[in-house]
Tab-separated table of C-alpha atoms in Angstrom:
chain	number	residue	atom	x	y	z
Q	1	MET	CA	24.435	17.123	-0.895
Q	2	MET	CA	22.688	14.657	-2.344
Q	3	GLY	CA	18.683	14.746	-3.022
Q	4	GLU	CA	16.102	13.235	-1.534
Q	5	GLN	CA	15.023	9.439	-3.358
Q	6	LEU	CA	11.819	9.153	-4.636
Q	7	LEU	CA	9.013	6.689	-5.085
Q	8	VAL	CA	6.648	6.650	-7.826
Q	9	TYR	CA	3.467	5.108	-8.611
Q	10	VAL	CA	1.612	6.062	-11.780
Q	11	PRO	CA	-1.377	4.081	-12.540
Q	12	GLY	CA	-1.706	1.812	-15.753
Q	13	TRP	CA	-5.507	3.244	-17.355
Q	14	PRO	CA	-7.690	2.431	-17.107
Q	15	ALA	CA	-6.891	3.039	-14.206
Q	16	ARG	CA	-8.277	-0.425	-11.455
Q	17	ILE	CA	-9.794	0.711	-7.521
Q	18	GLU	CA	-6.066	-0.926	-6.526
Q	19	ALA	CA	-5.408	2.346	-7.408
Q	20	PHE	CA	-6.419	4.091	-4.785
Q	21	LEU	CA	-5.249	1.802	-2.001
Q	22	PRO	CA	-2.347	3.171	-0.012
Q	23	LYS	CA	0.797	1.393	-2.049
Q	24	ASP	CA	2.573	-0.416	0.876
Q	25	ARG	CA	5.243	-0.987	-0.992
Q	26	LEU	CA	6.813	2.115	-0.990
Q	27	ALA	CA	6.148	3.607	2.284
Q	28	ARG	CA	7.988	-0.063	3.475
Q	29	LEU	CA	11.034	1.549	1.030
Q	30	ALA	CA	9.962	4.942	2.679
Q	31	GLY	CA	11.010	3.197	6.522
Q	32	ARG	CA	14.169	0.961	5.384
Q	33	GLU	CA	15.782	4.228	2.967
Q	34	LEU	CA	14.745	6.804	6.360
Q	35	ALA	CA	16.491	4.077	8.708
Q	36	ARG	CA	19.198	4.635	6.453
Q	37	GLY	CA	18.885	8.058	7.080
Q	38	GLY	CA	18.122	9.453	4.063
Q	39	ALA	CA	15.693	11.311	2.647
Q	40	VAL	CA	13.282	10.641	0.369
Q	41	ARG	CA	9.630	10.776	-0.615
Q	42	ILE	CA	6.871	8.569	-2.119
Q	43	LEU	CA	4.919	10.481	-4.963
Q	44	ASP	CA	1.699	8.288	-5.558
Q	45	TYR	CA	-0.281	9.722	-8.695
Q	46	GLY	CA	-3.105	7.103	-7.580
Q	47	THR	CA	-5.592	9.560	-6.023
Q	48	PRO	CA	-8.998	11.105	-7.783
Q	49	ALA	CA	-7.713	13.771	-7.612
Q	50	HIS	CA	-4.869	13.586	-10.942
Q	51	LEU	CA	-6.859	10.664	-12.582
Q	52	GLU	CA	-10.656	13.707	-13.169
Q	53	ARG	CA	-8.694	14.320	-15.401
Q	54	PHE	CA	-9.184	11.244	-17.882
Q	55	SER	CA	-13.219	11.018	-16.580
Q	56	PHE	CA	-14.164	13.338	-19.175
Q	57	LEU	CA	-12.829	11.651	-22.164
Q	58	CYS	CA	-15.030	7.647	-20.731
Q	59	PRO	CA	-17.933	7.466	-22.789
Q	60	SER	CA	-21.474	6.377	-19.760
Q	61	SER	CA	-22.497	2.734	-20.087
Q	62	ASP	CA	-25.471	4.737	-21.668
Q	63	SER	CA	-23.700	6.113	-25.257
Q	64	LEU	CA	-21.309	3.072	-25.231
Q	65	ALA	CA	-25.185	1.420	-25.059
Q	66	ASP	CA	-26.164	3.943	-27.782
Q	67	PRO	CA	-24.042	3.624	-31.105
Q	68	GLU	CA	-24.956	6.085	-32.569
Q	69	SER	CA	-23.462	8.616	-29.985
Q	70	LEU	CA	-20.179	6.574	-31.067
Q	71	SER	CA	-19.956	7.832	-34.168
Q	72	TRP	CA	-17.506	6.379	-37.128
Q	73	TRP	CA	-15.314	9.619	-36.694
Q	74	ARG	CA	-16.168	10.557	-32.284
Q	75	GLN	CA	-13.862	6.530	-31.400
Q	76	PRO	CA	-10.636	7.568	-33.682
Q	77	TRP	CA	-11.439	11.295	-32.078
Q	78	LEU	CA	-11.096	10.111	-28.270
Q	79	ARG	CA	-8.432	7.813	-28.952
Q	80	TRP	CA	-6.626	10.228	-30.489
Q	81	ASN	CA	-7.137	12.728	-27.220
Q	82	LEU	CA	-6.698	10.353	-24.836
Q	83	SER	CA	-3.524	9.587	-25.843
Q	84	GLU	CA	-2.793	13.020	-26.602
Q	85	LYS	CA	-3.930	14.065	-22.987
Q	86	MET	CA	-1.932	10.665	-21.547
Q	87	ARG	CA	1.348	12.090	-23.419
Q	88	GLN	CA	0.909	15.541	-21.466
Q	89	TRP	CA	0.485	13.802	-17.995
Q	90	HIS	CA	4.173	11.842	-18.294
Q	91	THR	CA	5.181	14.848	-19.614
Q	92	ASP	CA	3.886	16.772	-15.985
Q	93	ILE	CA	4.727	13.853	-13.803
Q	94	SER	CA	8.328	13.737	-15.795
Q	95	ARG	CA	8.774	17.747	-14.293
Q	96	GLU	CA	7.776	16.725	-11.447
Q	97	ILE	CA	10.246	14.987	-10.730
Q	98	GLY	CA	12.357	17.148	-12.175
Q	99	ARG	CA	12.635	19.401	-9.781
Q	100	HIS	CA	12.890	17.221	-6.787
Q	101	ARG	CA	16.049	16.379	-8.256
Q	102	PRO	CA	16.215	12.745	-7.158
Q	103	HIS	CA	19.415	11.507	-6.714
Q	104	ALA	CA	17.677	8.525	-7.849
Q	105	VAL	CA	14.615	7.251	-8.345
Q	106	VAL	CA	12.076	3.780	-7.667
Q	107	TYR	CA	8.508	3.146	-9.824
Q	108	LEU	CA	6.171	0.328	-8.481
Q	109	ALA	CA	4.541	-1.035	-11.322
Q	110	GLU	CA	1.201	-4.011	-9.509
Q	111	THR	CA	0.344	-3.989	-13.041
Q	112	ALA	CA	1.543	-4.839	-17.082
Q	113	GLY	CA	-0.693	-1.215	-16.848
Q	114	ASP	CA	1.385	-0.027	-14.373
Q	115	TYR	CA	4.743	-0.773	-16.199
Q	116	PHE	CA	3.227	0.675	-19.475
Q	117	GLN	CA	2.982	4.487	-17.223
Q	118	ALA	CA	6.263	4.519	-15.083
Q	119	ARG	CA	8.029	3.770	-18.696
Q	120	GLN	CA	7.057	6.390	-19.799
Q	121	VAL	CA	7.481	8.637	-17.383
Q	122	ALA	CA	10.710	7.364	-17.051
Q	123	LEU	CA	11.885	8.217	-20.704
Q	124	ARG	CA	10.823	11.212	-20.539
Q	125	VAL	CA	12.817	11.451	-16.881
Q	126	ARG	CA	16.443	10.298	-18.505
Q	127	ASP	CA	16.090	12.920	-21.038
Q	128	MET	CA	15.642	15.327	-18.610
Q	129	ARG	CA	17.854	13.334	-16.438
Q	130	PRO	CA	20.004	11.110	-18.059
Q	131	ASP	CA	22.533	10.608	-14.888
Q	132	THR	CA	20.218	10.098	-12.528
Q	133	PRO	CA	19.865	5.883	-11.733
Q	134	GLN	CA	16.021	4.902	-12.695
Q	135	ALA	CA	14.654	1.276	-11.419
Q	136	VAL	CA	11.678	-0.649	-11.534
Q	137	CYS	CA	10.150	-2.682	-8.448
Q	138	GLY	CA	6.158	-4.986	-7.964
Q	139	PRO	CA	4.928	-8.095	-9.605
Q	140	PHE	CA	5.351	-6.477	-13.402
Q	141	ALA	CA	8.990	-5.700	-13.204
Q	142	GLU	CA	10.826	-9.468	-13.891
Q	143	LEU	CA	7.902	-10.648	-16.352
Q	144	LEU	CA	8.078	-7.226	-18.334
Q	145	GLY	CA	11.592	-6.232	-17.628
Q	146	ALA	CA	12.978	-9.110	-19.386
Q	147	HIS	CA	10.922	-8.457	-22.942
Q	148	ASP	CA	12.179	-4.368	-23.136
Q	149	LYS	CA	16.392	-4.066	-22.588
Q	150	ARG	CA	16.665	-2.334	-25.898
Q	151	ARG	CA	14.617	0.156	-24.136
Q	152	ALA	CA	13.770	0.388	-20.888
Q	153	PRO	CA	15.304	2.848	-19.386
Q	154	PHE	CA	15.226	1.065	-15.931
Q	155	THR	CA	18.740	0.063	-14.914
Q	156	GLY	CA	19.301	-3.444	-14.166
Q	157	ALA	CA	20.914	-2.186	-10.523
Q	158	CYS	CA	20.508	0.294	-8.882
Q	159	PRO	CA	22.611	0.688	-5.561
Q	160	ALA	CA	21.320	3.897	-4.991
Q	161	CYS	CA	18.039	3.044	-4.856
Q	162	GLY	CA	18.837	-0.400	-2.511
Q	163	LEU	CA	17.816	-1.976	-5.184
Q	164	ASP	CA	20.552	-5.290	-6.498
Q	165	SER	CA	18.123	-5.873	-9.049
Q	166	PRO	CA	14.971	-3.912	-10.720
Q	167	THR	CA	12.758	-6.551	-9.022
Q	168	GLY	CA	13.159	-5.730	-5.713
Q	169	MET	CA	15.267	-4.039	-2.658
Q	170	THR	CA	17.970	-5.374	-0.898
Q	171	GLY	CA	16.571	-5.932	2.782
Q	172	GLU	CA	13.976	-4.996	1.864
Q	173	GLY	CA	11.731	-3.479	4.913
Q	174	GLU	CA	13.923	-5.047	7.311
Q	175	GLY	CA	14.465	-3.735	10.718
Q	176	SER	CA	11.718	-0.774	9.930
Q	177	LEU	CA	8.579	0.070	9.739
Q	178	PRO	CA	6.597	1.530	6.788
Q	179	CYS	CA	6.282	5.488	6.500
Q	180	HIS	CA	3.438	7.024	6.291
Q	181	SER	CA	4.513	10.501	7.750
Q	182	PRO	CA	2.767	13.252	5.508
Q	183	ALA	CA	6.198	15.372	4.692
Q	184	VAL	CA	7.179	11.222	3.008
Q	185	TYR	CA	3.598	9.806	1.272
Q	186	PRO	CA	1.738	13.607	1.131
Q	187	ALA	CA	-1.073	11.440	-0.623
Q	188	LEU	CA	-2.315	10.011	2.137
Q	189	TYR	CA	-3.515	13.079	3.435
Q	190	GLY	CA	-5.911	15.408	1.659
Q	191	GLY	CA	-5.295	13.025	-1.699
Q	192	GLY	CA	-8.518	10.985	-1.878
Q	193	LYS	CA	-6.481	6.909	-1.007
Q	194	PHE	CA	-8.372	4.793	0.573
Q	195	GLN	CA	-7.619	4.641	3.773
Q	196	VAL	CA	-7.591	0.923	4.262
Q	197	PHE	CA	-3.807	-0.467	5.023
Q	198	PRO	CA	-2.535	-4.111	4.134
Q	199	LEU	CA	-0.426	-5.343	7.457
Q	200	SER	CA	1.980	-7.958	5.109
Q	201	LEU	CA	2.446	-11.228	6.348
Q	202	ASP	CA	4.427	-12.567	2.891
Q	203	ARG	CA	8.178	-10.943	3.484
Q	204	PRO	CA	11.588	-12.266	0.914
Q	205	PRO	CA	12.921	-15.895	1.827
Q	206	THR	CA	15.800	-13.715	3.448
Q	207	LEU	CA	13.714	-12.641	5.782
Q	208	GLU	CA	11.986	-14.165	8.241
Q	209	LEU	CA	8.170	-14.193	7.999
Q	210	MET	CA	6.086	-11.475	10.052
Q	211	ARG	CA	4.573	-12.959	13.543
Q	212	ALA	CA	1.821	-11.414	15.346
Q	213	PRO	CA	2.993	-9.235	17.782
Q	214	ALA	CA	5.357	-7.125	14.858
Q	215	VAL	CA	1.941	-7.226	13.027
Q	216	ALA	CA	0.401	-5.394	16.629
Q	217	ARG	CA	3.154	-3.204	16.864
Q	218	GLU	CA	2.511	-2.030	13.170
Q	219	MET	CA	-1.041	-1.341	13.805
Q	220	ARG	CA	-1.046	0.958	16.539
Q	221	GLU	CA	2.408	2.707	15.079
Q	222	MET	CA	0.350	2.874	11.664
Q	223	ASP	CA	-2.337	4.183	13.963
Q	224	ALA	CA	-0.576	6.638	15.824
Q	225	GLY	CA	1.093	8.171	12.489
Q	226	VAL	CA	-2.093	8.400	10.085
Q	227	ALA	CA	-5.442	7.148	12.972
Q	228	VAL	CA	-6.783	4.585	10.837
Q	229	ARG	CA	-9.477	2.171	12.264
Q	230	VAL	CA	-9.224	-0.379	9.050
Q	231	PHE	CA	-6.791	-3.126	7.973
Q	232	HIS	CA	-6.200	-6.030	6.342
Q	233	VAL	CA	-3.870	-8.267	7.144
Q	234	ASP	CA	-2.663	-9.867	3.448
Q	235	GLY	CA	-1.744	-12.983	3.253
Q	236	VAL	CA	-3.145	-16.659	4.239
Q	237	LEU	CA	-3.095	-17.303	8.723
Q	238	SER	CA	-3.351	-20.808	10.221
Q	239	ALA	CA	-6.947	-20.505	12.633
Q	240	ALA	CA	-4.355	-20.990	15.223
Q	241	GLU	CA	-2.364	-18.337	13.480
Q	242	ALA	CA	-5.222	-15.612	13.268
Q	243	GLY	CA	-5.804	-16.787	17.300
Q	244	GLU	CA	-2.270	-15.842	17.612
Q	245	LEU	CA	-2.462	-12.188	16.768
Q	246	ALA	CA	-6.617	-11.691	17.688
Q	247	ALA	CA	-5.110	-12.600	21.033
Q	248	GLU	CA	-1.877	-10.283	20.839
Q	249	LEU	CA	-4.244	-7.529	19.415
Q	250	LEU	CA	-5.321	-7.759	22.837
Q	251	ALA	CA	-3.035	-8.072	25.162
Q	252	ARG	CA	-1.549	-4.575	23.340
Q	253	ARG	CA	-4.843	-3.153	23.674
Q	254	VAL	CA	-4.777	-1.758	19.831
Q	255	GLU	CA	-8.365	-0.341	18.493
Q	256	GLY	CA	-9.104	-1.076	14.540
Q	257	GLN	CA	-11.163	-3.628	12.899
Q	258	TYR	CA	-9.480	-6.023	10.440
Q	259	SER	CA	-10.014	-8.406	7.977
Q	260	LEU	CA	-7.255	-11.306	7.040
Q	261	GLY	CA	-7.754	-14.570	4.276
Q	262	CYS	CA	-7.744	-18.526	6.172
Q	263	LEU	CA	-6.221	-21.198	4.674
Q	264	PRO	CA	-9.054	-24.071	6.950
Q	265	GLY	CA	-7.434	-26.345	9.197
Q	266	PRO	CA	-7.361	-28.057	13.298
Q	267	GLN	CA	-8.799	-24.765	15.346
Q	268	SER	CA	-10.094	-24.228	18.575
Q	269	ASP	CA	-14.238	-23.503	19.824
Q	270	SER	CA	-12.889	-20.285	20.507
Q	271	VAL	CA	-10.946	-18.647	18.234
Q	272	TRP	CA	-13.136	-16.071	16.063
Q	273	ALA	CA	-14.623	-15.954	19.740
Q	274	LEU	CA	-11.840	-14.641	21.151
Q	275	SER	CA	-11.362	-12.947	17.073
Q	276	ARG	CA	-13.855	-11.022	16.861
Q	277	ALA	CA	-13.104	-9.404	19.971
Q	278	ALA	CA	-10.004	-7.858	18.497
Q	279	GLY	CA	-11.895	-6.459	15.536
Q	280	CYS	CA	-11.597	-9.064	13.002
Q	281	ARG	CA	-15.009	-8.408	10.985
Q	282	ALA	CA	-13.707	-10.312	8.279
Q	283	VAL	CA	-12.195	-13.670	7.151
Q	284	GLU	CA	-12.012	-15.309	3.693
Q	285	TRP	CA	-11.421	-18.505	3.359
Q	286	LEU	CA	-9.276	-20.128	1.138
Q	287	VAL	CA	-11.264	-23.262	-0.326
Q	288	PRO	CA	-9.680	-23.566	-3.553
Q	289	SER	CA	-12.627	-26.503	-4.120
Q	290	GLY	CA	-15.388	-28.249	-2.590
Q	291	SER	CA	-14.282	-31.762	-3.778
Q	292	GLN	CA	-11.782	-33.931	-1.185
Q	293	ARG	CA	-10.110	-35.688	-3.807
Q	294	LEU	CA	-8.920	-32.077	-5.788
Q	295	ILE	CA	-8.131	-31.308	-2.650
Q	296	ASP	CA	-5.769	-33.690	-1.798
Q	297	ASP	CA	-4.593	-34.932	-5.028
Q	298	TYR	CA	-4.715	-31.235	-7.350
Q	299	TYR	CA	-4.234	-28.907	-5.101
Q	300	ARG	CA	-1.999	-30.896	-2.459
Q	301	LEU	CA	-3.518	-29.200	0.817
Q	302	PRO	CA	-3.567	-30.009	4.185
Q	303	PHE	CA	-7.568	-29.935	5.542
Q	304	GLY	CA	-10.328	-32.234	4.494
Q	305	MET	CA	-14.992	-31.136	3.685
Q	306	SER	CA	-15.325	-31.548	7.012
Q	307	GLU	CA	-12.593	-29.199	8.999
Q	308	ALA	CA	-12.550	-26.533	6.241
Q	309	ARG	CA	-17.208	-26.204	6.856
Q	310	ARG	CA	-16.634	-26.721	10.147
Q	311	ALA	CA	-14.432	-23.776	9.834
Q	312	VAL	CA	-17.100	-21.520	7.926
Q	313	ARG	CA	-19.852	-22.587	10.060
Q	314	MET	CA	-18.610	-20.643	13.200
Q	315	CYS	CA	-16.608	-18.556	11.914
Q	316	ARG	CA	-19.799	-16.439	11.030
Q	317	MET	CA	-22.282	-18.120	13.704
Q	318	ALA	CA	-18.727	-15.291	15.286
Q	319	GLY	CA	-20.408	-11.981	13.110
Q	320	ILE	CA	-17.496	-12.525	11.207
Q	321	PHE	CA	-18.109	-11.818	7.496
Q	322	THR	CA	-16.993	-15.149	5.937
Q	323	ALA	CA	-16.677	-15.422	2.361
Q	324	VAL	CA	-14.877	-18.165	0.425
Q	325	ARG	CA	-13.120	-18.067	-2.192
Q	326	MET	CA	-13.253	-20.940	-4.945
Q	327	LEU	CA	-10.789	-22.010	-7.934
Q	328	TRP	CA	-13.243	-22.735	-11.145
Q	329	PRO	CA	-13.392	-24.798	-13.311
Q	330	CYS	CA	-9.250	-27.306	-12.891
Q	331	PRO	CA	-7.810	-29.271	-15.132
Q	332	GLU	CA	-9.660	-31.911	-13.316
Q	333	ASP	CA	-13.558	-30.509	-12.535
Q	334	ASP	CA	-15.703	-32.070	-13.898
Q	335	ARG	CA	-20.215	-32.343	-13.450
Q	336	HIS	CA	-19.916	-34.618	-10.170
Q	337	THR	CA	-17.186	-31.780	-8.725
Q	338	ARG	CA	-19.007	-29.175	-10.193
Q	339	ALA	CA	-21.917	-30.928	-7.931
Q	340	GLU	CA	-19.335	-31.224	-4.412
Q	341	SER	CA	-18.372	-27.616	-5.290
Q	342	ALA	CA	-22.019	-27.106	-4.423
Q	343	TYR	CA	-23.216	-29.167	-1.729
Q	344	PHE	CA	-20.229	-27.889	-0.265
Q	345	LEU	CA	-21.434	-24.021	-0.077
Q	346	GLU	CA	-24.939	-25.198	0.339
Q	347	LYS	CA	-23.899	-26.956	4.221
Q	348	ALA	CA	-21.259	-24.046	5.389
Q	349	GLN	CA	-23.259	-21.689	3.953
Q	350	PRO	CA	-21.059	-18.610	3.673
Q	351	ASP	CA	-22.147	-15.021	3.260
Q	352	SER	CA	-20.544	-14.709	0.374
Q	353	VAL	CA	-18.727	-16.657	-2.429
Q	354	MET	CA	-16.014	-15.071	-4.421
Q	355	LEU	CA	-14.880	-17.769	-7.953
Q	356	ASP	CA	-11.371	-17.057	-9.689
Q	357	THR	CA	-10.585	-18.697	-13.113
Q	358	PRO	CA	-7.549	-20.625	-13.351
Q	359	ARG	CA	-3.942	-18.428	-13.851
Q	360	ALA	CA	-1.431	-19.025	-16.382
Q	361	THR	CA	-0.105	-22.329	-15.470
Q	362	GLU	CA	-3.309	-23.635	-14.199
Q	363	ARG	CA	-5.939	-22.865	-16.878
Q	364	PRO	CA	-8.508	-25.313	-18.407
Q	365	ASP	CA	-8.560	-27.160	-21.537
Q	366	SER	CA	-11.418	-26.440	-24.615
Q	367	ARG	CA	-14.014	-29.276	-23.227
Q	368	HIS	CA	-13.966	-26.437	-19.840
Q	369	ALA	CA	-14.661	-23.587	-21.802
Q	370	GLY	CA	-17.747	-24.240	-22.565
Q	371	ASP	CA	-18.748	-24.781	-18.350
Q	372	ARG	CA	-17.063	-21.257	-17.311
Q	373	HIS	CA	-19.717	-20.359	-16.104
Q	374	GLY	CA	-21.767	-23.361	-14.626
Q	375	LEU	CA	-21.217	-23.419	-10.847
Q	376	LEU	CA	-21.075	-19.772	-11.170
Q	377	ASP	CA	-24.997	-20.215	-12.689
Q	378	GLU	CA	-25.985	-23.324	-10.291
Q	379	LEU	CA	-24.466	-21.335	-7.055
Q	380	ARG	CA	-27.320	-17.710	-8.427
Q	381	ASN	CA	-29.979	-19.923	-8.663
Q	382	ARG	CA	-29.466	-21.307	-5.339
Q	383	GLY	CA	-29.526	-18.006	-3.579
Q	384	PHE	CA	-25.316	-17.446	-2.890
Q	385	THR	CA	-24.180	-13.849	-3.907
Q	386	VAL	CA	-21.545	-14.341	-5.922
Q	387	GLN	CA	-18.571	-12.951	-7.907
Q	388	MET	CA	-16.681	-13.672	-10.337
Q	389	ARG	CA	-13.489	-13.008	-10.789
Q	390	ALA	CA	-11.608	-12.843	-14.778
Q	391	TRP	CA	-8.132	-14.513	-15.419
Q	392	GLN	CA	-5.345	-11.873	-15.837
Q	393	GLY	CA	-2.429	-11.988	-18.404
């Protein structure tokens, strides 16, 4: 008799707050496997219960402020003790995987740290069960797997897992809803996972985008299965798509609150009042810059600054928490575009501002390095609530 397929998430260290969120990709893969008639279980170790064993090893902020509390002999001891705890953790997880006698194991790697942890566990599983195919999926699977072929325990393809390659599932999520059953995903029930569920609008290129009826159906199914009332629609919508989603939720009488990301553009006067009535409580507007020149020539986005200001203000007037996400600085930014961005935010008046430093392909050159915090300081001086998220490789 063929055993069950295991979908495993081992969070990287130090743990991020996102580690405690339900893993939508694994839930979708579980739903697809069940739809095919297979047996599947999700082992999600991103819970406080699993990570609390490391808490006493982490120095407090007070001790970090006092160099004498971390003397020359204690620092190596902390590193050694943490390494020992990690090795024992990997061994415990691999033994639990072995007890299930799976016919295949798939690991999720959302970050480089996740990939490293999955690799350490998979090496131990390979020693115990050399004939069990193992694969890894997620954003960092292809990026790091390409440089880890010699010793990586992951197979290049895993048909038993539904993987044609180590980076994604064949027909991932197609024709099936994510599974959040306690028999399949026990960490959701009493395990300490945050009950915030992403509803992804993105799909592999072979599949159609998930539209409003599918999102509404998924919200209703999840509410029935997990009794969840808070959702995040993962993706960037237009105002028209946000209105379609709100109308669909109201028509289906789906109760709950949700947040989403949106791109400025043409919109009706009632779209955000309708969204507020449907349960929308927060919108993050993607406005990379307040400079029309950069929006047109550098980012190549199809909206004007007047449209963006109107969209943000109307959303906030409807009683929805409104945030604006900007990218700063890009290679074309200067003091003039910084002033334009500050002026845009002053006129739009969002509840919050988030500044992202550029991705690796968009890193500013050295002449902008000293101005990295220029816009941040200017906005804070003007009374804005601002958060800056550093670029992570």
